PDB file of C-alpha atoms in Angstrom:
ATOM      1  CA  MET A   1     142.132  10.633 110.346  1.00  0.00           C
ATOM      2  CA  LYS A   2     142.505  14.061 110.036  1.00  0.00           C
ATOM      3  CA  PHE A   3     144.561  16.361 113.013  1.00  0.00           C
ATOM      4  CA  TRP A   4     145.303  19.774 114.290  1.00  0.00           C
ATOM      5  CA  GLU A   5     148.682  20.281 116.091  1.00  0.00           C
ATOM      6  CA  ASP A   6     149.912  23.176 118.182  1.00  0.00           C
ATOM      7  CA  ARG A   7     152.618  23.433 120.528  1.00  0.00           C
ATOM      8  CA  GLY A   8     152.720  20.174 121.411  1.00  0.00           C
ATOM      9  CA  LYS A   9     148.745  19.644 121.890  1.00  0.00           C
ATOM     10  CA  ILE A  10     147.255  17.514 119.483  1.00  0.00           C
ATOM     11  CA  LYS A  11     143.410  17.314 118.103  1.00  0.00           C
ATOM     12  CA  ILE A  12     141.799  14.872 115.955  1.00  0.00           C
ATOM     13  CA  ALA A  13     138.817  14.215 114.902  1.00  0.00           C
ATOM     14  CA  ALA A  14     137.168  10.685 115.251  1.00  0.00           C
ATOM     15  CA  PRO A  15     134.437  10.329 113.013  1.00  0.00           C
ATOM     16  CA  ALA A  16     131.479   8.201 112.990  1.00  0.00           C
ATOM     17  CA  LYS A  17     130.797   5.290 109.630  1.00  0.00           C
ATOM     18  CA  ILE A  18     127.580   4.340 108.588  1.00  0.00           C
ATOM     19  CA  ASN A  19     126.995   0.995 106.966  1.00  0.00           C
ATOM     20  CA  LEU A  20     125.668   1.076 103.319  1.00  0.00           C
ATOM     21  CA  PHE A  21     125.677  -2.873 103.225  1.00  0.00           C
ATOM     22  CA  LEU A  22     125.985  -5.748 105.183  1.00  0.00           C
ATOM     23  CA  GLU A  23     125.916  -9.157 104.864  1.00  0.00           C
ATOM     24  CA  ILE A  24     126.263 -12.492 107.222  1.00  0.00           C
ATOM     25  CA  LEU A  25     128.212 -14.993 105.635  1.00  0.00           C
ATOM     26  CA  GLY A  26     128.222 -17.823 108.535  1.00  0.00           C
ATOM     27  CA  LYS A  27     129.187 -18.320 112.241  1.00  0.00           C
ATOM     28  CA  ARG A  28     133.129 -18.831 112.760  1.00  0.00           C
ATOM     29  CA  PRO A  29     135.185 -21.549 115.116  1.00  0.00           C
ATOM     30  CA  ASP A  30     135.492 -18.283 117.321  1.00  0.00           C
ATOM     31  CA  GLY A  31     132.225 -17.623 117.946  1.00  0.00           C
ATOM     32  CA  TYR A  32     132.058 -14.859 116.121  1.00  0.00           C
ATOM     33  CA  HIS A  33     129.723 -14.344 112.906  1.00  0.00           C
ATOM     34  CA  GLU A  34     131.640 -14.359 109.264  1.00  0.00           C
ATOM     35  CA  ILE A  35     130.859 -10.471 107.906  1.00  0.00           C
ATOM     36  CA  GLU A  36     130.791  -8.516 103.920  1.00  0.00           C
ATOM     37  CA  THR A  37     130.132  -5.065 104.805  1.00  0.00           C
ATOM     38  CA  VAL A  38     130.786  -1.838 103.218  1.00  0.00           C
ATOM     39  CA  MET A  39     131.477   0.588 105.618  1.00  0.00           C
ATOM     40  CA  GLN A  40     131.755   4.585 104.882  1.00  0.00           C
ATOM     41  CA  LYS A  41     133.287   7.603 107.348  1.00  0.00           C
ATOM     42  CA  VAL A  42     130.908  10.454 107.289  1.00  0.00           C
ATOM     43  CA  CYS A  43     131.890  14.028 109.029  1.00  0.00           C
ATOM     44  CA  LEU A  44     129.581  13.506 112.071  1.00  0.00           C
ATOM     45  CA  CYS A  45     132.230  13.350 113.971  1.00  0.00           C
ATOM     46  CA  ASP A  46     134.325  13.313 118.572  1.00  0.00           C
ATOM     47  CA  TYR A  47     137.074  14.786 118.795  1.00  0.00           C
ATOM     48  CA  LEU A  48     140.251  14.012 121.109  1.00  0.00           C
ATOM     49  CA  TYR A  49     142.085  16.386 122.536  1.00  0.00           C
ATOM     50  CA  LEU A  50     145.402  15.052 123.398  1.00  0.00           C
ATOM     51  CA  GLU A  51     148.626  16.519 125.639  1.00  0.00           C
ATOM     52  CA  ASP A  52     151.142  15.581 127.449  1.00  0.00           C
ATOM     53  CA  ASN A  53     151.013  14.899 131.352  1.00  0.00           C
ATOM     54  CA  GLU A  54     152.533  12.370 133.978  1.00  0.00           C
ATOM     55  CA  GLY A  55     149.670   9.754 134.303  1.00  0.00           C
ATOM     56  CA  LEU A  56     147.058   8.653 131.463  1.00  0.00           C
ATOM     57  CA  GLU A  57     144.267  10.435 132.425  1.00  0.00           C
ATOM     58  CA  LEU A  58     141.130  11.075 130.419  1.00  0.00           C
ATOM     59  CA  SER A  59     137.918  12.589 130.756  1.00  0.00           C
ATOM     60  CA  CYS A  60     134.575  13.062 128.501  1.00  0.00           C
ATOM     61  CA  SER A  61     131.909  15.839 127.342  1.00  0.00           C
ATOM     62  CA  ASN A  62     129.243  12.894 128.558  1.00  0.00           C
ATOM     63  CA  PRO A  63     129.635  12.744 131.976  1.00  0.00           C
ATOM     64  CA  GLY A  64     127.943   9.294 131.755  1.00  0.00           C
ATOM     65  CA  LEU A  65     130.828   7.632 129.493  1.00  0.00           C
ATOM     66  CA  GLU A  66     132.622   5.154 131.479  1.00  0.00           C
ATOM     67  CA  THR A  67     136.559   6.403 131.713  1.00  0.00           C
ATOM     68  CA  GLY A  68     138.075   3.864 133.043  1.00  0.00           C
ATOM     69  CA  GLU A  69     140.396   1.284 131.956  1.00  0.00           C
ATOM     70  CA  ASN A  70     137.453  -0.417 129.856  1.00  0.00           C
ATOM     71  CA  ASN A  71     137.288   2.763 127.735  1.00  0.00           C
ATOM     72  CA  LEU A  72     138.858   1.909 124.433  1.00  0.00           C
ATOM     73  CA  ILE A  73     140.439   4.982 124.603  1.00  0.00           C
ATOM     74  CA  VAL A  74     142.627   3.784 126.949  1.00  0.00           C
ATOM     75  CA  LYS A  75     143.004   0.113 126.138  1.00  0.00           C
ATOM     76  CA  ALA A  76     144.521   2.220 123.113  1.00  0.00           C
ATOM     77  CA  VAL A  77     146.699   4.187 124.676  1.00  0.00           C
ATOM     78  CA  ARG A  78     147.579   0.887 127.110  1.00  0.00           C
ATOM     79  CA  LEU A  79     148.701  -1.480 124.154  1.00  0.00           C
ATOM     80  CA  LEU A  80     150.940   1.679 122.729  1.00  0.00           C
ATOM     81  CA  GLN A  81     152.682   1.671 126.260  1.00  0.00           C
ATOM     82  CA  LYS A  82     153.110  -1.864 126.122  1.00  0.00           C
ATOM     83  CA  GLU A  83     154.365  -2.557 122.293  1.00  0.00           C
ATOM     84  CA  SER A  84     156.866   0.704 122.121  1.00  0.00           C
ATOM     85  CA  GLY A  85     157.927   0.080 125.885  1.00  0.00           C
ATOM     86  CA  VAL A  86     157.656   4.305 125.976  1.00  0.00           C
ATOM     87  CA  SER A  87     156.308   5.136 129.383  1.00  0.00           C
ATOM     88  CA  ARG A  88     154.836   8.555 129.162  1.00  0.00           C
ATOM     89  CA  GLY A  89     151.955   9.680 130.104  1.00  0.00           C
ATOM     90  CA  VAL A  90     148.812  11.776 128.320  1.00  0.00           C
ATOM     91  CA  LYS A  91     145.999  13.725 129.112  1.00  0.00           C
ATOM     92  CA  ILE A  92     142.976  13.131 126.726  1.00  0.00           C
ATOM     93  CA  PHE A  93     140.012  14.860 126.653  1.00  0.00           C
ATOM     94  CA  LEU A  94     137.195  13.087 124.306  1.00  0.00           C
ATOM     95  CA  GLU A  95     134.215  15.750 123.093  1.00  0.00           C
ATOM     96  CA  LYS A  96     131.705  12.963 122.356  1.00  0.00           C
ATOM     97  CA  ASN A  97     129.510  13.744 119.760  1.00  0.00           C
ATOM     98  CA  ILE A  98     128.253  10.291 118.013  1.00  0.00           C
ATOM     99  CA  PRO A  99     125.518   8.684 119.792  1.00  0.00           C
ATOM    100  CA  VAL A 100     126.918   5.667 122.169  1.00  0.00           C
ATOM    101  CA  GLY A 101     125.263   2.230 121.214  1.00  0.00           C
ATOM    102  CA  ALA A 102     124.392   3.429 117.581  1.00  0.00           C
ATOM    103  CA  GLY A 103     125.546   1.562 115.206  1.00  0.00           C
ATOM    104  CA  LEU A 104     128.067   4.306 114.028  1.00  0.00           C
ATOM    105  CA  GLY A 105     131.152   2.924 115.727  1.00  0.00           C
ATOM    106  CA  GLY A 106     131.984   6.183 117.819  1.00  0.00           C
ATOM    107  CA  GLY A 107     134.038   3.984 120.438  1.00  0.00           C
ATOM    108  CA  SER A 108     135.904   2.140 117.692  1.00  0.00           C
ATOM    109  CA  SER A 109     136.544   5.594 115.889  1.00  0.00           C
ATOM    110  CA  ASP A 110     137.951   6.851 119.064  1.00  0.00           C
ATOM    111  CA  ALA A 111     140.448   3.760 119.809  1.00  0.00           C
ATOM    112  CA  ALA A 112     141.802   4.106 115.871  1.00  0.00           C
ATOM    113  CA  ALA A 113     141.968   8.173 116.612  1.00  0.00           C
ATOM    114  CA  THR A 114     144.088   7.608 120.023  1.00  0.00           C
ATOM    115  CA  LEU A 115     146.622   4.981 118.016  1.00  0.00           C
ATOM    116  CA  ILE A 116     147.083   7.617 115.363  1.00  0.00           C
ATOM    117  CA  GLY A 117     147.441  10.591 117.693  1.00  0.00           C
ATOM    118  CA  ILE A 118     149.440   8.985 120.333  1.00  0.00           C
ATOM    119  CA  ASN A 119     151.992   7.335 117.176  1.00  0.00           C
ATOM    120  CA  LYS A 120     152.228  11.272 116.400  1.00  0.00           C
ATOM    121  CA  MET A 121     152.758  12.529 119.634  1.00  0.00           C
ATOM    122  CA  TRP A 122     154.905  10.286 120.687  1.00  0.00           C
ATOM    123  CA  ARG A 123     156.902   9.699 117.409  1.00  0.00           C
ATOM    124  CA  LEU A 124     156.714   6.077 117.538  1.00  0.00           C
ATOM    125  CA  GLY A 125     157.096   5.829 114.126  1.00  0.00           C
ATOM    126  CA  TYR A 126     154.454   2.823 113.175  1.00  0.00           C
ATOM    127  CA  ASP A 127     153.226   2.304 109.280  1.00  0.00           C
ATOM    128  CA  SER A 128     149.346   2.916 109.397  1.00  0.00           C
ATOM    129  CA  GLU A 129     150.010  -1.442 108.295  1.00  0.00           C
ATOM    130  CA  LYS A 130     151.042  -2.408 112.056  1.00  0.00           C
ATOM    131  CA  LEU A 131     148.534   0.470 113.619  1.00  0.00           C
ATOM    132  CA  MET A 132     145.795  -1.788 112.009  1.00  0.00           C
ATOM    133  CA  LEU A 133     147.302  -4.625 113.385  1.00  0.00           C
ATOM    134  CA  PHE A 134     147.027  -3.076 117.090  1.00  0.00           C
ATOM    135  CA  ALA A 135     143.685  -1.890 116.029  1.00  0.00           C
ATOM    136  CA  SER A 136     142.889  -5.301 115.325  1.00  0.00           C
ATOM    137  CA  ARG A 137     143.224  -6.347 118.974  1.00  0.00           C
ATOM    138  CA  LEU A 138     141.405  -3.692 120.384  1.00  0.00           C
ATOM    139  CA  GLY A 139     138.026  -4.392 117.996  1.00  0.00           C
ATOM    140  CA  SER A 140     136.057  -5.535 115.004  1.00  0.00           C
ATOM    141  CA  ASP A 141     135.409  -2.403 113.382  1.00  0.00           C
ATOM    142  CA  VAL A 142     138.631  -0.252 115.044  1.00  0.00           C
ATOM    143  CA  PRO A 143     140.671  -1.951 111.849  1.00  0.00           C
ATOM    144  CA  PHE A 144     139.075   0.154 109.345  1.00  0.00           C
ATOM    145  CA  PHE A 145     138.912   3.911 111.158  1.00  0.00           C
ATOM    146  CA  VAL A 146     142.793   3.275 110.714  1.00  0.00           C
ATOM    147  CA  GLY A 147     142.470   3.199 106.540  1.00  0.00           C
ATOM    148  CA  GLU A 148     140.568   4.946 103.765  1.00  0.00           C
ATOM    149  CA  ASN A 149     137.186   6.939 104.224  1.00  0.00           C
ATOM    150  CA  THR A 150     135.066   3.528 102.152  1.00  0.00           C
ATOM    151  CA  ALA A 151     135.897   0.328 102.793  1.00  0.00           C
ATOM    152  CA  ILE A 152     134.597  -3.857 102.022  1.00  0.00           C
ATOM    153  CA  CYS A 153     135.422  -5.555 104.932  1.00  0.00           C
ATOM    154  CA  ARG A 154     135.777  -8.905 105.782  1.00  0.00           C
ATOM    155  CA  GLY A 155     136.370 -11.472 108.205  1.00  0.00           C
ATOM    156  CA  ARG A 156     135.275 -10.505 111.985  1.00  0.00           C
ATOM    157  CA  GLY A 157     135.437  -6.818 109.727  1.00  0.00           C
ATOM    158  CA  GLU A 158     139.196  -6.707 110.553  1.00  0.00           C
ATOM    159  CA  ILE A 159     139.876  -7.760 107.124  1.00  0.00           C
ATOM    160  CA  ILE A 160     140.047  -4.037 105.120  1.00  0.00           C
ATOM    161  CA  GLN A 161     139.913  -3.725 101.256  1.00  0.00           C
ATOM    162  CA  PRO A 162     140.553  -0.221 100.691  1.00  0.00           C
ATOM    163  CA  PHE A 163     137.501   1.321  98.416  1.00  0.00           C
ATOM    164  CA  PRO A 164     138.930   4.935  97.828  1.00  0.00           C
ATOM    165  CA  SER A 165     135.472   6.643  96.290  1.00  0.00           C
ATOM    166  CA  ARG A 166     135.288  10.119  94.803  1.00  0.00           C
ATOM    167  CA  VAL A 167     131.855  10.487  94.850  1.00  0.00           C
ATOM    168  CA  ILE A 168     130.528  12.877  97.572  1.00  0.00           C
ATOM    169  CA  TYR A 169     126.955  11.672  99.282  1.00  0.00           C
ATOM    170  CA  HIS A 170     124.431  13.145 101.526  1.00  0.00           C
ATOM    171  CA  TYR A 171     122.616  11.471 104.270  1.00  0.00           C
ATOM    172  CA  VAL A 172     120.340  12.402 107.378  1.00  0.00           C
ATOM    173  CA  ILE A 173     121.030   9.773 110.778  1.00  0.00           C
ATOM    174  CA  VAL A 174     118.678   9.923 112.702  1.00  0.00           C
ATOM    175  CA  TYR A 175     119.014   8.430 116.474  1.00  0.00           C
ATOM    176  CA  PRO A 176     116.307   7.317 118.402  1.00  0.00           C
ATOM    177  CA  GLY A 177     118.141   8.215 121.764  1.00  0.00           C
ATOM    178  CA  PHE A 178     118.415   4.716 123.201  1.00  0.00           C
ATOM    179  CA  GLU A 179     121.254   1.883 122.534  1.00  0.00           C
ATOM    180  CA  VAL A 180     121.158  -1.432 121.030  1.00  0.00           C
ATOM    181  CA  SER A 181     123.592  -3.850 122.487  1.00  0.00           C
ATOM    182  CA  THR A 182     125.447  -6.001 119.299  1.00  0.00           C
ATOM    183  CA  ALA A 183     126.036  -8.577 121.417  1.00  0.00           C
ATOM    184  CA  THR A 184     121.958  -9.328 121.656  1.00  0.00           C
ATOM    185  CA  ILE A 185     121.565  -8.501 118.162  1.00  0.00           C
ATOM    186  CA  TYR A 186     123.927 -11.162 117.258  1.00  0.00           C
ATOM    187  CA  LYS A 187     123.529 -13.840 119.794  1.00  0.00           C
ATOM    188  CA  ASN A 188     119.292 -13.348 118.078  1.00  0.00           C
ATOM    189  CA  PHE A 189     120.570 -13.726 114.836  1.00  0.00           C
ATOM    190  CA  LYS A 190     119.335 -17.430 113.330  1.00  0.00           C
ATOM    191  CA  ILE A 191     121.789 -18.177 110.069  1.00  0.00           C
ATOM    192  CA  GLY A 192     119.187 -20.462 108.163  1.00  0.00           C
ATOM    193  CA  LEU A 193     119.907 -23.616 106.057  1.00  0.00           C
ATOM    194  CA  THR A 194     119.080 -21.831 102.989  1.00  0.00           C
ATOM    195  CA  LYS A 195     119.620 -18.260 102.917  1.00  0.00           C
ATOM    196  CA  ASN A 196     119.787 -15.816  99.480  1.00  0.00           C
ATOM    197  CA  LEU A 197     122.964 -13.662 100.266  1.00  0.00           C
ATOM    198  CA  LYS A 198     123.245 -10.566  98.946  1.00  0.00           C
ATOM    199  CA  ASP A 199     125.934  -9.919  96.238  1.00  0.00           C
ATOM    200  CA  VAL A 200     128.145  -7.009  97.420  1.00  0.00           C
ATOM    201  CA  SER A 201     129.608  -6.449  93.511  1.00  0.00           C
ATOM    202  CA  PHE A 202     126.141  -4.275  93.200  1.00  0.00           C
ATOM    203  CA  THR A 203     126.349  -2.074  95.502  1.00  0.00           C
ATOM    204  CA  LEU A 204     130.127  -1.599  94.769  1.00  0.00           C
ATOM    205  CA  ARG A 205     129.162  -0.763  91.347  1.00  0.00           C
ATOM    206  CA  PHE A 206     126.584   1.642  91.691  1.00  0.00           C
ATOM    207  CA  LEU A 207     128.813   3.540  94.749  1.00  0.00           C
ATOM    208  CA  GLU A 208     130.890   4.908  92.615  1.00  0.00           C
ATOM    209  CA  SER A 209     127.869   6.279  89.714  1.00  0.00           C
ATOM    210  CA  ASP A 210     127.523   9.432  91.437  1.00  0.00           C
ATOM    211  CA  ASP A 211     123.427   8.345  91.114  1.00  0.00           C
ATOM    212  CA  ALA A 212     122.178   8.318  94.574  1.00  0.00           C
ATOM    213  CA  THR A 213     119.350   6.650  93.406  1.00  0.00           C
ATOM    214  CA  LEU A 214     120.794   3.749  92.063  1.00  0.00           C
ATOM    215  CA  LEU A 215     122.802   3.842  95.057  1.00  0.00           C
ATOM    216  CA  GLY A 216     119.813   3.390  97.034  1.00  0.00           C
ATOM    217  CA  LYS A 217     118.369   0.456  95.659  1.00  0.00           C
ATOM    218  CA  CYS A 218     121.610  -2.112  96.499  1.00  0.00           C
ATOM    219  CA  LEU A 219     121.346  -0.640 100.460  1.00  0.00           C
ATOM    220  CA  HIS A 220     121.208  -3.588 102.661  1.00  0.00           C
ATOM    221  CA  ASN A 221     121.434  -4.724 106.036  1.00  0.00           C
ATOM    222  CA  ARG A 222     121.163  -8.435 106.440  1.00  0.00           C
ATOM    223  CA  LEU A 223     120.362  -7.769 110.906  1.00  0.00           C
ATOM    224  CA  GLU A 224     117.544  -5.731 110.338  1.00  0.00           C
ATOM    225  CA  ASP A 225     114.766  -8.442 110.393  1.00  0.00           C
ATOM    226  CA  VAL A 226     116.333  -9.492 113.812  1.00  0.00           C
ATOM    227  CA  VAL A 227     116.757  -5.500 115.180  1.00  0.00           C
ATOM    228  CA  PHE A 228     113.327  -4.595 114.338  1.00  0.00           C
ATOM    229  CA  LYS A 229     112.003  -7.852 116.038  1.00  0.00           C
ATOM    230  CA  LEU A 230     113.524  -7.239 118.764  1.00  0.00           C
ATOM    231  CA  TYR A 231     113.239  -3.301 118.961  1.00  0.00           C
ATOM    232  CA  PRO A 232     109.422  -3.025 117.298  1.00  0.00           C
ATOM    233  CA  GLN A 233     109.918   0.815 117.445  1.00  0.00           C
ATOM    234  CA  LEU A 234     112.463   1.478 115.427  1.00  0.00           C
ATOM    235  CA  GLU A 235     110.413  -0.699 112.706  1.00  0.00           C
ATOM    236  CA  GLU A 236     107.711   2.280 113.318  1.00  0.00           C
ATOM    237  CA  ILE A 237     110.642   5.445 112.411  1.00  0.00           C
ATOM    238  CA  ARG A 238     111.859   3.580 108.996  1.00  0.00           C
ATOM    239  CA  GLN A 239     108.052   3.661 108.339  1.00  0.00           C
ATOM    240  CA  LYS A 240     108.075   7.284 108.797  1.00  0.00           C
ATOM    241  CA  LEU A 241     111.454   8.122 107.235  1.00  0.00           C
ATOM    242  CA  ARG A 242     110.314   6.191 104.495  1.00  0.00           C
ATOM    243  CA  LYS A 243     107.037   8.566 103.629  1.00  0.00           C
ATOM    244  CA  PHE A 244     110.101  11.212 102.923  1.00  0.00           C
ATOM    245  CA  ASP A 245     112.302  11.754  99.766  1.00  0.00           C
ATOM    246  CA  PHE A 246     115.135   9.672 100.794  1.00  0.00           C
ATOM    247  CA  CYS A 247     116.518   7.266  97.006  1.00  0.00           C
ATOM    248  CA  GLY A 248     117.031   4.483 100.584  1.00  0.00           C
ATOM    249  CA  VAL A 249     116.298   4.206 104.207  1.00  0.00           C
ATOM    250  CA  LEU A 250     118.573   2.179 106.179  1.00  0.00           C
ATOM    251  CA  LEU A 251     119.613   0.481 109.793  1.00  0.00           C
ATOM    252  CA  SER A 252     123.204   1.363 109.945  1.00  0.00           C
ATOM    253  CA  GLY A 253     125.294  -1.909 111.546  1.00  0.00           C
ATOM    254  CA  SER A 254     123.324  -3.571 114.584  1.00  0.00           C
ATOM    255  CA  GLY A 255     121.710   0.033 115.494  1.00  0.00           C
ATOM    256  CA  SER A 256     120.138   2.026 116.819  1.00  0.00           C
ATOM    257  CA  ALA A 257     120.923   5.006 114.497  1.00  0.00           C
ATOM    258  CA  MET A 258     119.059   4.975 110.968  1.00  0.00           C
ATOM    259  CA  TYR A 259     119.986   6.414 107.941  1.00  0.00           C
ATOM    260  CA  GLY A 260     118.377   8.181 104.354  1.00  0.00           C
ATOM    261  CA  LEU A 261     120.142   8.185 101.496  1.00  0.00           C
ATOM    262  CA  CYS A 262     119.406  11.621  99.868  1.00  0.00           C
ATOM    263  CA  ARG A 263     119.955  13.016  96.386  1.00  0.00           C
ATOM    264  CA  SER A 264     121.838  16.125  97.100  1.00  0.00           C
ATOM    265  CA  GLY A 265     122.572  18.497 100.048  1.00  0.00           C
ATOM    266  CA  SER A 266     119.684  21.040  99.694  1.00  0.00           C
ATOM    267  CA  ASP A 267     117.388  17.858 100.255  1.00  0.00           C
ATOM    268  CA  ALA A 268     119.325  16.533 102.942  1.00  0.00           C
ATOM    269  CA  ASN A 269     119.373  19.098 104.880  1.00  0.00           C
ATOM    270  CA  ASN A 270     115.819  20.011 103.894  1.00  0.00           C
ATOM    271  CA  ILE A 271     114.474  16.760 104.942  1.00  0.00           C
ATOM    272  CA  GLY A 272     116.190  17.626 107.871  1.00  0.00           C
ATOM    273  CA  GLN A 273     114.963  20.442 109.175  1.00  0.00           C
ATOM    274  CA  LYS A 274     110.931  18.849 109.174  1.00  0.00           C
ATOM    275  CA  LEU A 275     112.378  15.581 110.609  1.00  0.00           C
ATOM    276  CA  LYS A 276     113.817  18.025 113.483  1.00  0.00           C
ATOM    277  CA  THR A 277     109.977  19.110 114.439  1.00  0.00           C
ATOM    278  CA  PHE A 278     109.132  15.540 114.008  1.00  0.00           C
ATOM    279  CA  GLY A 279     110.362  14.484 117.648  1.00  0.00           C
ATOM    280  CA  ILE A 280     111.928  10.844 116.780  1.00  0.00           C
ATOM    281  CA  GLY A 281     115.366  11.518 118.004  1.00  0.00           C
ATOM    282  CA  ASP A 282     118.368  13.303 117.278  1.00  0.00           C
ATOM    283  CA  VAL A 283     119.201  14.288 113.659  1.00  0.00           C
ATOM    284  CA  PHE A 284     122.625  14.788 111.511  1.00  0.00           C
ATOM    285  CA  VAL A 285     122.619  15.859 108.388  1.00  0.00           C
ATOM    286  CA  VAL A 286     126.250  15.010 107.146  1.00  0.00           C
ATOM    287  CA  THR A 287     127.869  14.267 103.928  1.00  0.00           C
ATOM    288  CA  SER A 288     130.758  11.184 103.366  1.00  0.00           C
ATOM    289  CA  ASP A 289     133.296  13.954 103.052  1.00  0.00           C
ATOM    290  CA  PHE A 290     134.937  13.428 106.306  1.00  0.00           C
ATOM    291  CA  GLU A 291     138.322  15.051 104.858  1.00  0.00           C
ATOM    292  CA  GLY A 292     136.562  18.293 104.051  1.00  0.00           C
ATOM    293  CA  ILE A 293     135.664  18.827 107.676  1.00  0.00           C
ATOM    294  CA  THR A 294     137.681  22.587 109.022  1.00  0.00           C
ATOM    295  CA  LYS A 295     136.712  22.234 113.081  1.00  0.00           C
TER     296      LYS A 295
END
């Protein structure tokens, strides 16, 4: 996580993620699905502002967002209070830039940023391994945001294998303006008796190739079929995106956001500008260089 500290106040960036690969391996005894996915942080970020306070207080730039005890940020603070025995309070303001219900991991990233920020502010001394254990208790995607910018995630998504990548890729993300329920998508996903499972090794091989064209051919999301069946308007958006000069187009997670992989930053900027005139939703031009943000 990227953070800034000034006179006891902490500002921390919580990045969005995209899925470059997502395969469903089966159904688990606990009711979850066994997955294998490659996730990558991008430079579209929420920002959390933390400062000392008597009690726990959360506010948000998005007035429609739940800020009570069910919010993952609040749950993260409560978890650290309980585990550390520290009864201090904190005032948190969330600048919400990542669309909600988009498959971009905004809520999970906010929770991870809270764990990291509170750990520093209260000088709890927990290392990344311990923070990941706490993160896994908050949600399947939360541990990923504690670690490397790119990783292979297995199990429910909480088993993290870092995949440090030196290559910077450029993407255009399109959010259509409506949310998709992850629970609904997985509930409607049917695991066939026989299926052609994709091998993640091909995606990993080309991820370090510095060739977006090759990587674009290996993008994969097993959930696309069920998502497009339930939300045909997303299939229409995909068809529109395929008319542009992307190396590949993919749904991120369970949606609703889709992204296109570009050959260069100039291509991403040009395509992004054109898409903004189409009226198909919010358009974000991003890179995988999350660490390079300076805001």
